[in-house]
Amino acid sequence: MPLRLVQVNFKAWDDSALGRFWAEAFGWGLSSEGPSVTNVEPTGFVYPDPAGIGIDVVSVPDPESVKYRAHLDLATTSAAQQAELVARLTDLGATPADVGQGDVPWTVLADPEGNVFCVLEPREIYRDTGPIAAVVVHCANPPALARFWGEAMDWTVHEVTDDFARLRSAKGVGPYLEFIRAQGPEAVWNRMHLDLAPYPDDDQAAEVARLQTLGATFADVGQGDVVWNVLADPEGNQFCVLTAR
């Protein structure tokens, strides 16, 4: 059975500080499953809930500063809310970021650890996603990655063109996963990745093997002996397959 998306995972120098930023940005709660890990989840979140994908912030000794292939797009419902959200995020420690976007209706910011994200202008398609409109991945071949992720997860492909692809939970709730064509995505370790998990009655090893037949490969990011598997999709974007839950 396809995997389900559990959370977005950020690497950080200070997991608690970055966790507080995102919790205050969204009005979400904070918890911790162990040392050097901060969990950011919607209030009243009961796992698993495709409408409430959480954020895990994990401290690592030396997270690299790189050009990221993945980022978050945040949703707004009006121009006034967009302006208010940008102002509030700036007060929390976000800073303006120039990624060559030019004159666009959305605002590009970086969180306190430099992770770039966008505060979108109001768009009808994102009115029911919650605060995270989409996880966006820049890639060389959006149709090919849409096929891989559409088979990897229990998500539905909603739109595919040569330059863009969009997926969402089969239940029609929560944020989207989007792939945008970019020139020459860099082969680097990402500070943000997706964590997937098998359903309770499914086997982690079998799911990992299935992903390999789809084009995934094992990735070594220095994880050592852990209970999860670190893989990379066909374009090298790392993700983790957790134990069944």
mmCIF file of C-alpha atoms in Angstrom:
data_model
loop_
_atom_site.group_PDB
_atom_site.id
_atom_site.type_symbol
_atom_site.label_atom_id
_atom_site.label_comp_id
_atom_site.label_asym_id
_atom_site.label_seq_id
_atom_site.Cartn_x
_atom_site.Cartn_y
_atom_site.Cartn_z
ATOM 1 C CA MET A 1 0.000 0.000 0.000
ATOM 2 C CA PRO A 2 1.357 3.508 -0.739
ATOM 3 C CA LEU A 3 2.946 5.451 2.097
ATOM 4 C CA ARG A 4 1.449 8.474 3.790
ATOM 5 C CA LEU A 5 3.082 11.822 4.435
ATOM 6 C CA VAL A 6 3.715 12.296 8.147
ATOM 7 C CA GLN A 7 5.579 15.583 8.430
ATOM 8 C CA VAL A 8 7.980 18.103 6.987
ATOM 9 C CA ASN A 9 11.395 17.744 8.620
ATOM 10 C CA PHE A 10 13.752 20.709 9.133
ATOM 11 C CA LYS A 11 17.396 20.413 10.150
ATOM 12 C CA ALA A 12 18.505 23.222 12.485
ATOM 13 C CA TRP A 13 21.238 24.535 14.727
ATOM 14 C CA ASP A 14 18.656 25.249 17.451
ATOM 15 C CA ASP A 15 15.579 23.047 17.144
ATOM 16 C CA SER A 16 13.680 24.686 20.007
ATOM 17 C CA ALA A 17 14.142 28.238 18.687
ATOM 18 C CA LEU A 18 13.212 27.337 15.118
ATOM 19 C CA GLY A 19 10.305 25.261 16.401
ATOM 20 C CA ARG A 20 9.014 28.259 18.371
ATOM 21 C CA PHE A 21 9.208 30.434 15.253
ATOM 22 C CA TRP A 22 7.053 28.072 13.187
ATOM 23 C CA ALA A 23 4.664 27.374 16.058
ATOM 24 C CA GLU A 24 4.061 31.099 16.565
ATOM 25 C CA ALA A 25 3.838 31.634 12.803
ATOM 26 C CA PHE A 26 0.970 29.160 12.519
ATOM 27 C CA GLY A 27 -0.520 29.353 16.007
ATOM 28 C CA TRP A 28 0.363 25.670 16.497
ATOM 29 C CA GLY A 29 1.452 23.744 19.580
ATOM 30 C CA LEU A 30 4.919 22.571 20.593
ATOM 31 C CA SER A 31 6.068 19.239 21.974
ATOM 32 C CA SER A 32 9.176 17.082 21.943
ATOM 33 C CA GLU A 33 9.628 13.365 21.336
ATOM 34 C CA GLY A 34 13.205 13.428 22.599
ATOM 35 C CA PRO A 35 16.420 15.440 22.942
ATOM 36 C CA SER A 36 17.222 17.798 20.058
ATOM 37 C CA VAL A 37 13.787 17.306 18.463
ATOM 38 C CA THR A 38 10.938 19.821 18.512
ATOM 39 C CA ASN A 39 7.525 18.862 17.133
ATOM 40 C CA VAL A 40 5.248 21.580 15.759
ATOM 41 C CA GLU A 41 1.661 20.448 15.274
ATOM 42 C CA PRO A 42 -1.790 21.996 14.798
ATOM 43 C CA THR A 43 -3.812 22.458 17.968
ATOM 44 C CA GLY A 44 -5.928 19.374 18.571
ATOM 45 C CA PHE A 45 -3.888 17.323 16.120
ATOM 46 C CA VAL A 46 -4.530 13.587 16.374
ATOM 47 C CA TYR A 47 -2.116 11.450 14.376
ATOM 48 C CA PRO A 48 -2.560 10.512 11.594
ATOM 49 C CA ASP A 49 -4.487 13.379 10.029
ATOM 50 C CA PRO A 50 -3.808 14.324 6.387
ATOM 51 C CA ALA A 51 -5.332 17.751 7.038
ATOM 52 C CA GLY A 52 -2.778 18.477 9.766
ATOM 53 C CA ILE A 53 0.693 17.622 8.529
ATOM 54 C CA GLY A 54 3.188 18.638 11.197
ATOM 55 C CA ILE A 55 6.747 19.938 11.254
ATOM 56 C CA ASP A 56 9.642 18.204 12.998
ATOM 57 C CA VAL A 57 12.694 20.336 13.738
ATOM 58 C CA VAL A 58 15.842 18.324 14.453
ATOM 59 C CA SER A 59 19.157 19.737 15.681
ATOM 60 C CA VAL A 60 22.265 18.631 13.817
ATOM 61 C CA PRO A 61 25.862 19.712 14.506
ATOM 62 C CA ASP A 62 26.495 21.649 11.320
ATOM 63 C CA PRO A 63 23.568 22.055 8.915
ATOM 64 C CA GLU A 64 24.953 23.352 5.644
ATOM 65 C CA SER A 65 23.992 26.610 3.987
ATOM 66 C CA VAL A 66 22.861 25.632 0.486
ATOM 67 C CA LYS A 67 20.535 26.648 -2.297
ATOM 68 C CA TYR A 68 17.419 24.718 -1.360
ATOM 69 C CA ARG A 69 15.347 22.687 -3.785
ATOM 70 C CA ALA A 70 12.335 22.579 -1.432
ATOM 71 C CA HIS A 71 10.446 25.277 0.432
ATOM 72 C CA LEU A 72 7.073 26.041 2.003
ATOM 73 C CA ASP A 73 4.394 28.270 0.488
ATOM 74 C CA LEU A 74 2.072 29.834 3.072
ATOM 75 C CA ALA A 75 -1.587 30.537 2.285
ATOM 76 C CA THR A 76 -3.521 33.753 2.845
ATOM 77 C CA THR A 77 -7.138 34.639 2.162
ATOM 78 C CA SER A 78 -6.880 38.390 1.520
ATOM 79 C CA ALA A 79 -4.351 41.098 0.722
ATOM 80 C CA ALA A 80 -4.789 42.431 4.238
ATOM 81 C CA GLN A 81 -4.052 39.041 5.773
ATOM 82 C CA GLN A 82 -0.991 38.634 3.562
ATOM 83 C CA ALA A 83 0.384 41.978 4.731
ATOM 84 C CA GLU A 84 -0.425 41.175 8.363
ATOM 85 C CA LEU A 85 1.230 37.775 8.139
ATOM 86 C CA VAL A 86 4.395 39.184 6.568
ATOM 87 C CA ALA A 87 4.586 41.830 9.306
ATOM 88 C CA ARG A 88 4.028 39.269 12.061
ATOM 89 C CA LEU A 89 6.606 36.862 10.663
ATOM 90 C CA THR A 90 9.107 39.705 10.427
ATOM 91 C CA ASP A 91 8.472 40.537 14.074
ATOM 92 C CA LEU A 92 9.157 36.872 14.909
ATOM 93 C CA GLY A 93 12.551 36.999 13.199
ATOM 94 C CA ALA A 94 11.945 36.366 9.491
ATOM 95 C CA THR A 95 13.872 38.494 6.996
ATOM 96 C CA PRO A 96 13.268 39.429 3.338
ATOM 97 C CA ALA A 97 14.992 37.084 0.872
ATOM 98 C CA ASP A 98 16.022 37.681 -2.729
ATOM 99 C CA VAL A 99 16.054 34.479 -4.787
ATOM 100 C CA GLY A 100 15.752 36.303 -8.076
ATOM 101 C CA GLN A 101 11.958 36.431 -7.897
ATOM 102 C CA GLY A 102 11.669 39.938 -9.346
ATOM 103 C CA ASP A 103 8.348 41.780 -9.166
ATOM 104 C CA VAL A 104 5.867 39.155 -7.958
ATOM 105 C CA PRO A 105 2.664 39.306 -5.888
ATOM 106 C CA TRP A 106 4.005 36.959 -3.222
ATOM 107 C CA THR A 107 6.607 37.772 -0.561
ATOM 108 C CA VAL A 108 9.787 35.729 -0.159
ATOM 109 C CA LEU A 109 11.154 35.503 3.378
ATOM 110 C CA ALA A 110 13.735 33.464 5.262
ATOM 111 C CA ASP A 111 13.142 32.036 8.727
ATOM 112 C CA PRO A 112 15.680 32.726 11.531
ATOM 113 C CA GLU A 113 17.937 29.923 10.272
ATOM 114 C CA GLY A 114 17.812 31.029 6.638
ATOM 115 C CA ASN A 115 15.212 28.601 5.286
ATOM 116 C CA VAL A 116 13.454 30.397 2.443
ATOM 117 C CA PHE A 117 9.656 30.340 2.219
ATOM 118 C CA CYS A 118 6.919 32.301 0.434
ATOM 119 C CA VAL A 119 3.858 34.109 1.741
ATOM 120 C CA LEU A 120 1.442 33.873 -1.163
ATOM 121 C CA GLU A 121 -1.135 36.375 -2.287
ATOM 122 C CA PRO A 122 -4.720 35.038 -1.965
ATOM 123 C CA ARG A 123 -5.365 32.112 -4.319
ATOM 124 C CA GLU A 124 -8.679 30.299 -4.449
ATOM 125 C CA ILE A 125 -7.070 26.862 -4.722
ATOM 126 C CA TYR A 126 -5.404 27.236 -1.309
ATOM 127 C CA ARG A 127 -8.411 28.505 0.657
ATOM 128 C CA ASP A 128 -8.921 25.188 2.481
ATOM 129 C CA THR A 129 -5.336 23.989 2.938
ATOM 130 C CA GLY A 130 -4.622 25.494 6.333
ATOM 131 C CA PRO A 131 -1.589 27.757 6.850
ATOM 132 C CA ILE A 132 0.699 25.663 4.632
ATOM 133 C CA ALA A 133 -0.510 25.973 1.049
ATOM 134 C CA ALA A 134 2.117 23.704 -0.475
ATOM 135 C CA VAL A 135 5.476 22.051 -0.151
ATOM 136 C CA VAL A 136 7.252 23.144 -3.329
ATOM 137 C CA VAL A 137 10.151 21.277 -4.937
ATOM 138 C CA HIS A 138 12.242 22.699 -7.783
ATOM 139 C CA CYS A 139 13.257 19.977 -10.191
ATOM 140 C CA ALA A 140 14.294 19.145 -13.734
ATOM 141 C CA ASN A 141 11.310 16.982 -14.684
ATOM 142 C CA PRO A 142 8.001 17.690 -12.890
ATOM 143 C CA PRO A 143 5.974 15.020 -14.767
ATOM 144 C CA ALA A 144 8.471 12.283 -13.877
ATOM 145 C CA LEU A 145 8.580 13.265 -10.188
ATOM 146 C CA ALA A 146 4.776 13.482 -10.097
ATOM 147 C CA ARG A 147 4.631 9.887 -11.329
ATOM 148 C CA PHE A 148 7.139 8.757 -8.693
ATOM 149 C CA TRP A 149 5.488 10.537 -5.759
ATOM 150 C CA GLY A 150 1.994 9.669 -6.963
ATOM 151 C CA GLU A 151 2.933 5.977 -6.725
ATOM 152 C CA ALA A 152 5.017 6.397 -3.572
ATOM 153 C CA MET A 153 2.255 8.039 -1.505
ATOM 154 C CA ASP A 154 -1.498 7.750 -1.084
ATOM 155 C CA TRP A 155 -1.871 11.127 -2.801
ATOM 156 C CA THR A 156 -3.662 12.039 -6.035
ATOM 157 C CA VAL A 157 -2.066 13.840 -8.972
ATOM 158 C CA HIS A 158 -4.212 16.901 -9.701
ATOM 159 C CA GLU A 159 -2.343 18.670 -12.481
ATOM 160 C CA VAL A 160 0.635 17.886 -14.710
ATOM 161 C CA THR A 161 2.304 19.972 -17.413
ATOM 162 C CA ASP A 162 5.859 19.971 -18.727
ATOM 163 C CA ASP A 163 6.789 22.649 -16.187
ATOM 164 C CA PHE A 164 4.522 21.981 -13.208
ATOM 165 C CA ALA A 165 2.835 19.191 -11.272
ATOM 166 C CA ARG A 166 0.548 19.217 -8.244
ATOM 167 C CA LEU A 167 -0.501 16.423 -5.848
ATOM 168 C CA ARG A 168 -2.742 16.338 -2.793
ATOM 169 C CA SER A 169 -3.963 13.818 -0.260
ATOM 170 C CA ALA A 170 -6.533 11.456 -1.760
ATOM 171 C CA LYS A 171 -8.918 12.742 0.932
ATOM 172 C CA GLY A 172 -8.781 16.212 -0.620
ATOM 173 C CA VAL A 173 -7.527 17.961 2.511
ATOM 174 C CA GLY A 174 -4.340 19.628 3.713
ATOM 175 C CA PRO A 175 -1.511 21.180 1.702
ATOM 176 C CA TYR A 176 -0.382 20.319 -1.801
ATOM 177 C CA LEU A 177 2.928 18.870 -2.966
ATOM 178 C CA GLU A 178 4.091 20.783 -6.032
ATOM 179 C CA PHE A 179 6.955 20.332 -8.488
ATOM 180 C CA ILE A 180 8.219 23.291 -10.514
ATOM 181 C CA ARG A 181 10.709 23.011 -13.347
ATOM 182 C CA ALA A 182 14.015 24.751 -12.679
ATOM 183 C CA GLN A 183 17.284 24.826 -14.560
ATOM 184 C CA GLY A 184 19.971 22.539 -13.156
ATOM 185 C CA PRO A 185 18.815 21.722 -9.601
ATOM 186 C CA GLU A 186 21.919 21.279 -7.475
ATOM 187 C CA ALA A 187 22.900 17.888 -6.071
ATOM 188 C CA VAL A 188 23.123 18.972 -2.434
ATOM 189 C CA TRP A 189 21.863 17.867 0.941
ATOM 190 C CA ASN A 190 18.547 19.556 1.700
ATOM 191 C CA ARG A 191 17.820 21.050 5.108
ATOM 192 C CA MET A 192 14.113 20.346 4.558
ATOM 193 C CA HIS A 193 12.721 16.968 3.552
ATOM 194 C CA LEU A 194 9.579 14.848 3.801
ATOM 195 C CA ASP A 195 9.031 12.021 6.283
ATOM 196 C CA LEU A 196 6.785 9.189 5.073
ATOM 197 C CA ALA A 197 5.448 6.172 6.957
ATOM 198 C CA PRO A 198 3.768 2.871 6.084
ATOM 199 C CA TYR A 199 0.293 2.151 7.387
ATOM 200 C CA PRO A 200 0.170 0.084 10.620
ATOM 201 C CA ASP A 201 -0.341 -3.267 8.859
ATOM 202 C CA ASP A 202 2.281 -2.621 6.176
ATOM 203 C CA ASP A 203 5.948 -3.596 6.259
ATOM 204 C CA GLN A 204 8.644 -0.919 6.214
ATOM 205 C CA ALA A 205 11.190 -3.090 4.378
ATOM 206 C CA ALA A 206 8.654 -4.073 1.737
ATOM 207 C CA GLU A 207 7.725 -0.438 1.180
ATOM 208 C CA VAL A 208 11.383 0.547 0.834
ATOM 209 C CA ALA A 209 11.861 -2.222 -1.729
ATOM 210 C CA ARG A 210 8.770 -1.009 -3.613
ATOM 211 C CA LEU A 211 10.159 2.522 -3.712
ATOM 212 C CA GLN A 212 13.401 1.189 -5.159
ATOM 213 C CA THR A 213 11.476 -0.381 -8.039
ATOM 214 C CA LEU A 214 9.994 3.081 -8.667
ATOM 215 C CA GLY A 215 13.456 4.650 -8.895
ATOM 216 C CA ALA A 216 14.372 5.570 -5.304
ATOM 217 C CA THR A 217 17.902 4.948 -4.039
ATOM 218 C CA PHE A 218 19.444 4.731 -0.588
ATOM 219 C CA ALA A 219 21.090 7.943 0.663
ATOM 220 C CA ASP A 220 23.782 8.399 3.292
ATOM 221 C CA VAL A 221 23.484 11.698 5.165
ATOM 222 C CA GLY A 222 25.442 10.473 8.167
ATOM 223 C CA GLN A 223 22.349 9.023 9.851
ATOM 224 C CA GLY A 224 24.176 6.022 11.310
ATOM 225 C CA ASP A 225 22.235 3.090 12.751
ATOM 226 C CA VAL A 226 18.617 4.278 12.872
ATOM 227 C CA VAL A 227 15.203 2.651 12.573
ATOM 228 C CA TRP A 228 14.196 4.743 9.582
ATOM 229 C CA ASN A 229 15.506 4.569 6.021
ATOM 230 C CA VAL A 230 16.925 7.572 4.183
ATOM 231 C CA LEU A 231 16.187 7.459 0.458
ATOM 232 C CA ALA A 232 16.425 9.801 -2.492
ATOM 233 C CA ASP A 233 13.849 10.189 -5.247
ATOM 234 C CA PRO A 234 14.919 9.918 -8.919
ATOM 235 C CA GLU A 235 16.249 13.499 -8.857
ATOM 236 C CA GLY A 236 18.158 13.103 -5.601
ATOM 237 C CA ASN A 237 15.682 14.743 -3.195
ATOM 238 C CA GLN A 238 16.140 12.971 0.119
ATOM 239 C CA PHE A 239 13.232 11.712 2.216
ATOM 240 C CA CYS A 240 12.815 9.306 5.109
ATOM 241 C CA VAL A 241 10.678 6.200 5.416
ATOM 242 C CA LEU A 242 9.769 5.828 9.071
ATOM 243 C CA THR A 243 8.543 2.696 10.840
ATOM 244 C CA ALA A 244 4.888 1.718 10.337
ATOM 245 C CA ARG A 245 2.455 3.716 12.444
#
